[in-house]
PDB file of C-alpha atoms in Angstrom:
ATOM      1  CA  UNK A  16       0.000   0.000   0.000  1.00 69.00           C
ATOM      2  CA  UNK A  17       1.731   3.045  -0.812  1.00 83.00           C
ATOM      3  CA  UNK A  18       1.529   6.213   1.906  1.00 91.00           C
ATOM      4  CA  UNK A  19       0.577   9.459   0.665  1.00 93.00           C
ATOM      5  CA  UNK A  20       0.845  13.019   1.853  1.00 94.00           C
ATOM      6  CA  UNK A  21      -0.937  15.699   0.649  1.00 97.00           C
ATOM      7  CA  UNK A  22      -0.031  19.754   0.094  1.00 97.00           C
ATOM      8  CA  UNK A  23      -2.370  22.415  -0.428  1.00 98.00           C
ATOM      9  CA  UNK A  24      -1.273  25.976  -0.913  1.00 98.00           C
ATOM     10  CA  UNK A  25      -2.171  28.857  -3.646  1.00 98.00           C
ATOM     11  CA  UNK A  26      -0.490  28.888  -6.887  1.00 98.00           C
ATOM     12  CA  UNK A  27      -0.953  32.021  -9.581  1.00 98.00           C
ATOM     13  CA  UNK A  28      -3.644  30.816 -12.042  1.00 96.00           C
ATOM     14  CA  UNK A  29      -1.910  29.676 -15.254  1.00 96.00           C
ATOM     15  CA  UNK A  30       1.401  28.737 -14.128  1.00 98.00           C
ATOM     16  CA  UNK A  31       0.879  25.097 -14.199  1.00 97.00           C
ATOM     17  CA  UNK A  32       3.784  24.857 -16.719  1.00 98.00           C
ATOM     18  CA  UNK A  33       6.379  26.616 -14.797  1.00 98.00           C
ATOM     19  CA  UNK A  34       5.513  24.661 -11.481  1.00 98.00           C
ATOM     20  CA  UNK A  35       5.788  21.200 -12.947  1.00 98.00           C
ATOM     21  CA  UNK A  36       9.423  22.507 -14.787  1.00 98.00           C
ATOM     22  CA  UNK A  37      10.945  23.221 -11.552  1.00 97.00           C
ATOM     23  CA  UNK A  38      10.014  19.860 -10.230  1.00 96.00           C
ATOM     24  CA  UNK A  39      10.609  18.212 -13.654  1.00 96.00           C
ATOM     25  CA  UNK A  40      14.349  19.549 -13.140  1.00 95.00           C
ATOM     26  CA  UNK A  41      14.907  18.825  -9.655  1.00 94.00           C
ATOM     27  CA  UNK A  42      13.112  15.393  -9.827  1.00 94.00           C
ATOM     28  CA  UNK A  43      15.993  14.473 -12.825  1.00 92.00           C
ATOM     29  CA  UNK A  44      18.831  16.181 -11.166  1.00 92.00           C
ATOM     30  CA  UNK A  45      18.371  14.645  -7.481  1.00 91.00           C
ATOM     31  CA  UNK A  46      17.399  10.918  -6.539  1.00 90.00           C
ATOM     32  CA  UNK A  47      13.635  11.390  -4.288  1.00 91.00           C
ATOM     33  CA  UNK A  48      13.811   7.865  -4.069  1.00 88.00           C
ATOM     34  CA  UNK A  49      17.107   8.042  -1.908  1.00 85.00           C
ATOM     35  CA  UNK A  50      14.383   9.574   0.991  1.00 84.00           C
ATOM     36  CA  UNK A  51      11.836   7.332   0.300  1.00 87.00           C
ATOM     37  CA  UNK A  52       9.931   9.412  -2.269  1.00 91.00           C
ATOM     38  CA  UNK A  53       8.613   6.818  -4.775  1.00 93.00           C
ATOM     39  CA  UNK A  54       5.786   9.414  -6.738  1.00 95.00           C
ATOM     40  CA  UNK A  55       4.042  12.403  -6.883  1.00 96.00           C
ATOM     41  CA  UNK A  56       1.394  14.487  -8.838  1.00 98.00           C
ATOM     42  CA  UNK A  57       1.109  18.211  -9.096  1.00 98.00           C
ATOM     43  CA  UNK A  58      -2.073  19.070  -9.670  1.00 98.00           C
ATOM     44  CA  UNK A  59      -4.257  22.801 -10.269  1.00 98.00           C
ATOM     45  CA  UNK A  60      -7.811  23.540  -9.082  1.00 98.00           C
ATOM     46  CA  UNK A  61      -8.670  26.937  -9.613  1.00 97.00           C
ATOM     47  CA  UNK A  62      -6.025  29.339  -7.451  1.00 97.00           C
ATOM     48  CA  UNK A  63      -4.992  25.508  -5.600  1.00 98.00           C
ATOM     49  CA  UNK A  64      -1.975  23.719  -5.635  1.00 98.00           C
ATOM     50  CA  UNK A  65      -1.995  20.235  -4.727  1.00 98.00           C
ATOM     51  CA  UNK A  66       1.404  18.298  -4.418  1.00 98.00           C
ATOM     52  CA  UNK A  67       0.642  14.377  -4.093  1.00 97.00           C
ATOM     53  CA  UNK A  68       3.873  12.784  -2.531  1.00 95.00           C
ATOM     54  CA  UNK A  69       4.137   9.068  -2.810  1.00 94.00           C
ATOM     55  CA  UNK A  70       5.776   6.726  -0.301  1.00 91.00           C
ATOM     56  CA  UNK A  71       6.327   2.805   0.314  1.00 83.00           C
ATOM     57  CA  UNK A  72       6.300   3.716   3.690  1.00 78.00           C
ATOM     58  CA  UNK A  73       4.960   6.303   6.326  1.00 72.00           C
ATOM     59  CA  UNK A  74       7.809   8.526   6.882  1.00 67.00           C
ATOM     60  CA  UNK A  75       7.022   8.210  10.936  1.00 68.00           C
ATOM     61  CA  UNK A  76       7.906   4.646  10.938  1.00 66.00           C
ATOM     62  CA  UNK A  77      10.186   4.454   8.261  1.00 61.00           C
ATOM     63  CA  UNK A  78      12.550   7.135   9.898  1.00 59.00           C
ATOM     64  CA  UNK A  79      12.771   8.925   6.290  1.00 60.00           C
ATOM     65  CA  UNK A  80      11.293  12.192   7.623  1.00 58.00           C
ATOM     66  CA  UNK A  81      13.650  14.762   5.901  1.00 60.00           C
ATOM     67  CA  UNK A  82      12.331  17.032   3.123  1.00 63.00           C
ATOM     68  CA  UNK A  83      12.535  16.405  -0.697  1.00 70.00           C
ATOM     69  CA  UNK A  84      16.521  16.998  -2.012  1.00 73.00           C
ATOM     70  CA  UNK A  85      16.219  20.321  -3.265  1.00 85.00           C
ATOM     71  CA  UNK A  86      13.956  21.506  -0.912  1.00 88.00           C
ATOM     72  CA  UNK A  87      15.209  25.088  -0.549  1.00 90.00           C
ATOM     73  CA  UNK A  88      16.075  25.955  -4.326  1.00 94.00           C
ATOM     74  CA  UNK A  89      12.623  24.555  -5.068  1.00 94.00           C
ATOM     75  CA  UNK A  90      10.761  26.624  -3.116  1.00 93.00           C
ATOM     76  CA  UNK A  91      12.732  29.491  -3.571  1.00 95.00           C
ATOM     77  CA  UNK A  92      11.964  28.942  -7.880  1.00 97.00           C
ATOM     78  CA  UNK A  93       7.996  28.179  -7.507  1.00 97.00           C
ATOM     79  CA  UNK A  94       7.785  30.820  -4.552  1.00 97.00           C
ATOM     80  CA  UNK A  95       6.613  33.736  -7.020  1.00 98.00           C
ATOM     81  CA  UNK A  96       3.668  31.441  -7.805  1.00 98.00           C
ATOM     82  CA  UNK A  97       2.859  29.190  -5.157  1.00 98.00           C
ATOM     83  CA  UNK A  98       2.040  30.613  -1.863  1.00 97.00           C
ATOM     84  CA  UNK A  99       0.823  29.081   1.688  1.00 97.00           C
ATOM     85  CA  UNK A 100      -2.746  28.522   1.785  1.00 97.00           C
ATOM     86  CA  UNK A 101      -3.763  27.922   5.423  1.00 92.00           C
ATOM     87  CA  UNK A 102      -4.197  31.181   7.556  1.00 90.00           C
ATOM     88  CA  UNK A 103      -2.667  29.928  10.489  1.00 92.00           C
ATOM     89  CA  UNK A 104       0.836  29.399   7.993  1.00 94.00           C
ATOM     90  CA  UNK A 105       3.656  30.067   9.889  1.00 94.00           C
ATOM     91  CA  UNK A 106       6.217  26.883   8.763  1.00 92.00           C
ATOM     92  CA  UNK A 107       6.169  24.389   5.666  1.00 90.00           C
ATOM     93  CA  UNK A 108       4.844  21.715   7.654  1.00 90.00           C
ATOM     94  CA  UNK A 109       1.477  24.091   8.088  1.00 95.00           C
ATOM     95  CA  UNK A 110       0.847  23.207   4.568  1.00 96.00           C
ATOM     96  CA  UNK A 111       0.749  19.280   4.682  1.00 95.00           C
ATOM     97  CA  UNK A 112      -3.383  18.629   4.930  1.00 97.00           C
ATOM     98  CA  UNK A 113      -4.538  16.233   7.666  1.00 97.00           C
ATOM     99  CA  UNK A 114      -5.629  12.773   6.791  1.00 97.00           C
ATOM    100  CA  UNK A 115      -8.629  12.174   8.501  1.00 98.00           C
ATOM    101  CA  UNK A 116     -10.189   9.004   7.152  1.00 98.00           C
ATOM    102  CA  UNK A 117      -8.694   5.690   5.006  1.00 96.00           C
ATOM    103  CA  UNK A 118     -10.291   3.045   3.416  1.00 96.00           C
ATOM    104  CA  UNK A 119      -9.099   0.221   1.651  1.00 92.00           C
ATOM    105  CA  UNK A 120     -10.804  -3.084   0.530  1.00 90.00           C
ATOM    106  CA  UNK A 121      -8.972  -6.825   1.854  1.00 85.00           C
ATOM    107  CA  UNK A 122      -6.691  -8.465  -0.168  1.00 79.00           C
ATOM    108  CA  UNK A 123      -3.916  -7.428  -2.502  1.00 78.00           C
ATOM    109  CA  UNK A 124      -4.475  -3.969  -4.770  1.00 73.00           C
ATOM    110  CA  UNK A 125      -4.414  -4.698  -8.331  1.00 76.00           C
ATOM    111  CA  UNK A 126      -1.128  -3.028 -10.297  1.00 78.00           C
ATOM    112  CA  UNK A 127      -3.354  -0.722 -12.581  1.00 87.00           C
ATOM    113  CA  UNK A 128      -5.357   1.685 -10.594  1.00 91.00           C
ATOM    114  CA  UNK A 129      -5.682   5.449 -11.066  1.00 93.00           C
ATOM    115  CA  UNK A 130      -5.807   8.174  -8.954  1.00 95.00           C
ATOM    116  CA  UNK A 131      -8.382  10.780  -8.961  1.00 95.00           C
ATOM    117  CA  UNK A 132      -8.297  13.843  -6.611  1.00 97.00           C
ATOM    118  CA  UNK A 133     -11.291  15.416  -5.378  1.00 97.00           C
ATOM    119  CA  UNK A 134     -11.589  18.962  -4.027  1.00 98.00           C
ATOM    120  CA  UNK A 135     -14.123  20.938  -1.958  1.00 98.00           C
ATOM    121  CA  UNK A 136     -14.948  23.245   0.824  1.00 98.00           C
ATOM    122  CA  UNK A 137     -15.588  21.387   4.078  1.00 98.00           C
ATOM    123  CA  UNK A 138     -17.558  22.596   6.892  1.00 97.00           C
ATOM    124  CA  UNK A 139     -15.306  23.779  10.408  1.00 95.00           C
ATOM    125  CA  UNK A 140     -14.743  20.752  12.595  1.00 97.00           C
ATOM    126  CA  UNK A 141     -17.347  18.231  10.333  1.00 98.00           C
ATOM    127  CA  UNK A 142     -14.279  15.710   9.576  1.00 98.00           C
ATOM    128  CA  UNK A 143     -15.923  12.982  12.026  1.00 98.00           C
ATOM    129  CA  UNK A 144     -19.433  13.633  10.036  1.00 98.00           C
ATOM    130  CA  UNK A 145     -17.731  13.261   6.650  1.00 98.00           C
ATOM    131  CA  UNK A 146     -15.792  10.150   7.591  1.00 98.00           C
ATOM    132  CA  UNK A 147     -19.210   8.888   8.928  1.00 98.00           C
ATOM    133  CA  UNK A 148     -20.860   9.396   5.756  1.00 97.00           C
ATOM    134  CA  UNK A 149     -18.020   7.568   4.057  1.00 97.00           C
ATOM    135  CA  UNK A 150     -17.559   4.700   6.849  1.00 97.00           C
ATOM    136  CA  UNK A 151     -21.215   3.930   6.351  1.00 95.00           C
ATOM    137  CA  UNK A 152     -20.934   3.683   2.117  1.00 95.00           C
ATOM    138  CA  UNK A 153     -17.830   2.305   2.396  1.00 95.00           C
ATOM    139  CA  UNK A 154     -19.487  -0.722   4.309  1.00 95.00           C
ATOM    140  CA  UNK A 155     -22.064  -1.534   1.375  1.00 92.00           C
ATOM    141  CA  UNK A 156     -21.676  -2.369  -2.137  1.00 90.00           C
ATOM    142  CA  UNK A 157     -20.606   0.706  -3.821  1.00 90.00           C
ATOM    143  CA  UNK A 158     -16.898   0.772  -3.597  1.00 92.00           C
ATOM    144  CA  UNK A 159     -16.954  -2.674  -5.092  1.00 89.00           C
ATOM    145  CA  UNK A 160     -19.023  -1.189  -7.715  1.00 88.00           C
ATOM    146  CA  UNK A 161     -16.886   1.349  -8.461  1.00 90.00           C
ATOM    147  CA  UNK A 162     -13.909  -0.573  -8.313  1.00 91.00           C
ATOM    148  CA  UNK A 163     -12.493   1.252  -5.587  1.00 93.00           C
ATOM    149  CA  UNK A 164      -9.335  -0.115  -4.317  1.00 93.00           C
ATOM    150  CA  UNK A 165      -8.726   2.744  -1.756  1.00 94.00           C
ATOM    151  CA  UNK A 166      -9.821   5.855  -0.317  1.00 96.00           C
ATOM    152  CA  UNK A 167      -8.143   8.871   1.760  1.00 97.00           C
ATOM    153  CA  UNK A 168      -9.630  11.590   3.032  1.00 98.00           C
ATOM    154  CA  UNK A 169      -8.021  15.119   4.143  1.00 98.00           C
ATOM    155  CA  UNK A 170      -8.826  18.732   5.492  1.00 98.00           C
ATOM    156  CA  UNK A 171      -6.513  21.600   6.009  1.00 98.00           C
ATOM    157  CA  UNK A 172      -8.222  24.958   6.993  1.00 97.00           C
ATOM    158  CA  UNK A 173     -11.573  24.864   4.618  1.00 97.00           C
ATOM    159  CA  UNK A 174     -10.190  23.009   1.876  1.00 98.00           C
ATOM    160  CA  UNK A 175     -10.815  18.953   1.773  1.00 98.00           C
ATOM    161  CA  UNK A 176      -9.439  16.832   0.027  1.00 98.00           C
ATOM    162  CA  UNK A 177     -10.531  13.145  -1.416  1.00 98.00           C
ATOM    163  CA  UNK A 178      -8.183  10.547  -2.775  1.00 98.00           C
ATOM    164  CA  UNK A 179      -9.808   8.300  -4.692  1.00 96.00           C
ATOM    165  CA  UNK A 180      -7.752   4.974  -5.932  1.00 94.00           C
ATOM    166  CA  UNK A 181      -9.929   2.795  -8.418  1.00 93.00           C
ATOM    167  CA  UNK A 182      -8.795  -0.260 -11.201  1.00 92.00           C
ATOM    168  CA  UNK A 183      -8.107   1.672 -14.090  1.00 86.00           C
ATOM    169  CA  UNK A 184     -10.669  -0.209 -16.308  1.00 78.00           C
ATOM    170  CA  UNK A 185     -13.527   0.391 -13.915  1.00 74.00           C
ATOM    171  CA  UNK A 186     -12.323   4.113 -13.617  1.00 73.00           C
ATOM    172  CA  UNK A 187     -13.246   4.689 -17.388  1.00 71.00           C
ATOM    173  CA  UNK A 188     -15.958   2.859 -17.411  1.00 68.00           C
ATOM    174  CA  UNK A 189     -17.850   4.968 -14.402  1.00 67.00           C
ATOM    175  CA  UNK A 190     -16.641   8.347 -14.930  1.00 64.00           C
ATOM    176  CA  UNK A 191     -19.959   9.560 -16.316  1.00 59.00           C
ATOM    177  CA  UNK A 192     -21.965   6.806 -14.616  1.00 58.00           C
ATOM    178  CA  UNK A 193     -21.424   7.773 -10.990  1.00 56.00           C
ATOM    179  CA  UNK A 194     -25.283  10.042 -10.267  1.00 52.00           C
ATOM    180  CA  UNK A 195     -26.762   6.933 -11.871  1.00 61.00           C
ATOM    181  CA  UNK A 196     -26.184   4.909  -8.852  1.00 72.00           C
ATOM    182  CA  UNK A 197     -28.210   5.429  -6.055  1.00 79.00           C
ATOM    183  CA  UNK A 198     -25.824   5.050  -3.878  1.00 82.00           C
ATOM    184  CA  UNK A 199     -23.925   7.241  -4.802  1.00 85.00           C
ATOM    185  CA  UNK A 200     -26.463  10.292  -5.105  1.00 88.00           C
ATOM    186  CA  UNK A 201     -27.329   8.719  -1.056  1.00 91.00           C
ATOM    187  CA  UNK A 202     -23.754   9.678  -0.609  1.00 93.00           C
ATOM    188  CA  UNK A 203     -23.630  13.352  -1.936  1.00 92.00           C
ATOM    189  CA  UNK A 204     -27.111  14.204   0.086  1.00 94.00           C
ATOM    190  CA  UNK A 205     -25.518  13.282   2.914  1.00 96.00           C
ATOM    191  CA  UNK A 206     -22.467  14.928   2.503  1.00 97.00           C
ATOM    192  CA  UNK A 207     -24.642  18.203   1.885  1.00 95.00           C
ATOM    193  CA  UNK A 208     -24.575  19.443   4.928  1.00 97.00           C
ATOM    194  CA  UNK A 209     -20.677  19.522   5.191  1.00 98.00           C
ATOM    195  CA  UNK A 210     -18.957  19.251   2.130  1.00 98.00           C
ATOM    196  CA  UNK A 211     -19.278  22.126  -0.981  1.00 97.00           C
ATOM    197  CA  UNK A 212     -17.913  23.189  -4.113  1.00 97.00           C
ATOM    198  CA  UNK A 213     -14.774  25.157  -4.057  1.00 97.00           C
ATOM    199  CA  UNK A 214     -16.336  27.100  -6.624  1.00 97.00           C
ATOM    200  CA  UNK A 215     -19.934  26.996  -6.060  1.00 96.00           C
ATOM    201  CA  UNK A 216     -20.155  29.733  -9.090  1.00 96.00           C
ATOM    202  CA  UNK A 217     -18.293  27.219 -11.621  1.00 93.00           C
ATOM    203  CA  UNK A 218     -19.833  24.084 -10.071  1.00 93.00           C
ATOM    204  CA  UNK A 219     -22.174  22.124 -12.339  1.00 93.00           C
ATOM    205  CA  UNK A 220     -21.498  18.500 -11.325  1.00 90.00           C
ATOM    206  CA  UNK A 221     -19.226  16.185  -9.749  1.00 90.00           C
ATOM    207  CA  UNK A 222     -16.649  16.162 -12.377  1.00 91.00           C
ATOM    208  CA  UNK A 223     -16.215  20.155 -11.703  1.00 95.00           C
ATOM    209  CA  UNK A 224     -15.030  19.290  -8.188  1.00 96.00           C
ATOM    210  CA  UNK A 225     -11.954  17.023  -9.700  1.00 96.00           C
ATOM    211  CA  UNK A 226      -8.312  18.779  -9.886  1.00 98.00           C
ATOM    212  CA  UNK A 227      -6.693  18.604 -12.816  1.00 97.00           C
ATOM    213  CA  UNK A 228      -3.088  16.742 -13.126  1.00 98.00           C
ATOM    214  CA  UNK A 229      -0.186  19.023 -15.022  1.00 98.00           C
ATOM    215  CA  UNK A 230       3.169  17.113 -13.579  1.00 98.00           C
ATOM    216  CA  UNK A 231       3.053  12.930 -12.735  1.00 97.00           C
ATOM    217  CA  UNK A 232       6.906  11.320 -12.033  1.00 97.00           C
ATOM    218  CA  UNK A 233       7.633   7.930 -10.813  1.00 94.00           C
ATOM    219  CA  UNK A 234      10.563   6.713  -9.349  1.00 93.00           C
ATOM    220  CA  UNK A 235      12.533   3.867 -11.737  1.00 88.00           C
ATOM    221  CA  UNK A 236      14.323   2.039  -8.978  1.00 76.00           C
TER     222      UNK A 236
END
């Protein structure tokens, strides 16, 4: 099962292309793998930044806590266009969002899954309702149905974020299909009350709330 951590801060609309060259450059010149970094994804929603780390381990029992190689020159290049999003900011480590619910099904994952991030506004302190909400689906038939083969939920100030690992095949085939299942409209009702479009003004259905991918590397050893 690979561990994930998840970073949310602003980034200057439109410089998707600048980010992901930094990190393109860095990830090339230095070895993430030598700390344990396996993967990440960069990925825009609106004015957000998302950074996606990948790890074979958690870093707290692995003992591979220190920062990405780099870490200094690339904030120092991206700082002009990615800045802290939390108010409370006052260190890096303010910007890491806090997992707050997992899911995975028994059994071994299969090797081709994909990864689809999910981003809203959540409610203050309504991280034990959402994780309800999902604890309850979670228990029924629709993950298999979806071919979900894991789930991770975070928060960090208003912003929450939704991990959600499916087999690639089924991933395709239920992009469009999700609102005809319902359990999965039972899902969205009762995540009303807590959970909202970043941008309610651009929001017209669930695929408006999904953050869009512009840098993916993988470690090759």
């Amino acid at each position: 099962m690979v561990f994930r951590n998840v970073i949310v801060c602003h980034m200057v609309p439109g410089s998707d292309q600048i980010v992901g060259d930094v990190f393109g450059h860095y990830d090339q010149a230095t070895r993430p793998q030598d700390l344990g970094v396996i993967g990440r994804y960069l990925l825009s929603h609106h004015d957000l930044y998302l950074h996606v780390i990948e790890r074979e381990q958690d870093p707290r029992i692995s003992g591979q806590t220190r920062g990405l190689p780099a870490f200094q020159k690339i904030a120092e290049e991206i700082g002009p266009y990615v800045t802290p999003y939390p108010r409370y900011w006052k260190n890096p480590s303010d910007s890491v969002a806090k997992e707050f619910y997992h899911w995975a099904p028994e059994g071994e994952p299969p090797a081709d899954t994909t990864l689809t991030v999910i981003v809203g506004r959540i409610k203050p302190g309504a991280e034990p309702d959402v994780a309800r909400v999902f604890a309850e689906s979670d228990a029924g038939s629709l993950p298999t149905d979806l071919g979900v083969t894991g789930r991770w939920l975070y928060s960090i100030d208003d912003v929450y974020v939704h991990l959600l690992e499916q087999e690639s095949s089924a991933a395709e085939a239920t992009r469009d299909q999700h609102g005809d299942k319902p359990a999965f409209g039972k899902v969205m009702q009762d995540l009303g009350p807590y959970i909202e479009p970043y941008r309610p003004d651009r929001w017209q259905g669930p695929q408006d709330s999904v953050a869009t991918v512009f840098y993916r590397w993988q470690a090759q050893d």
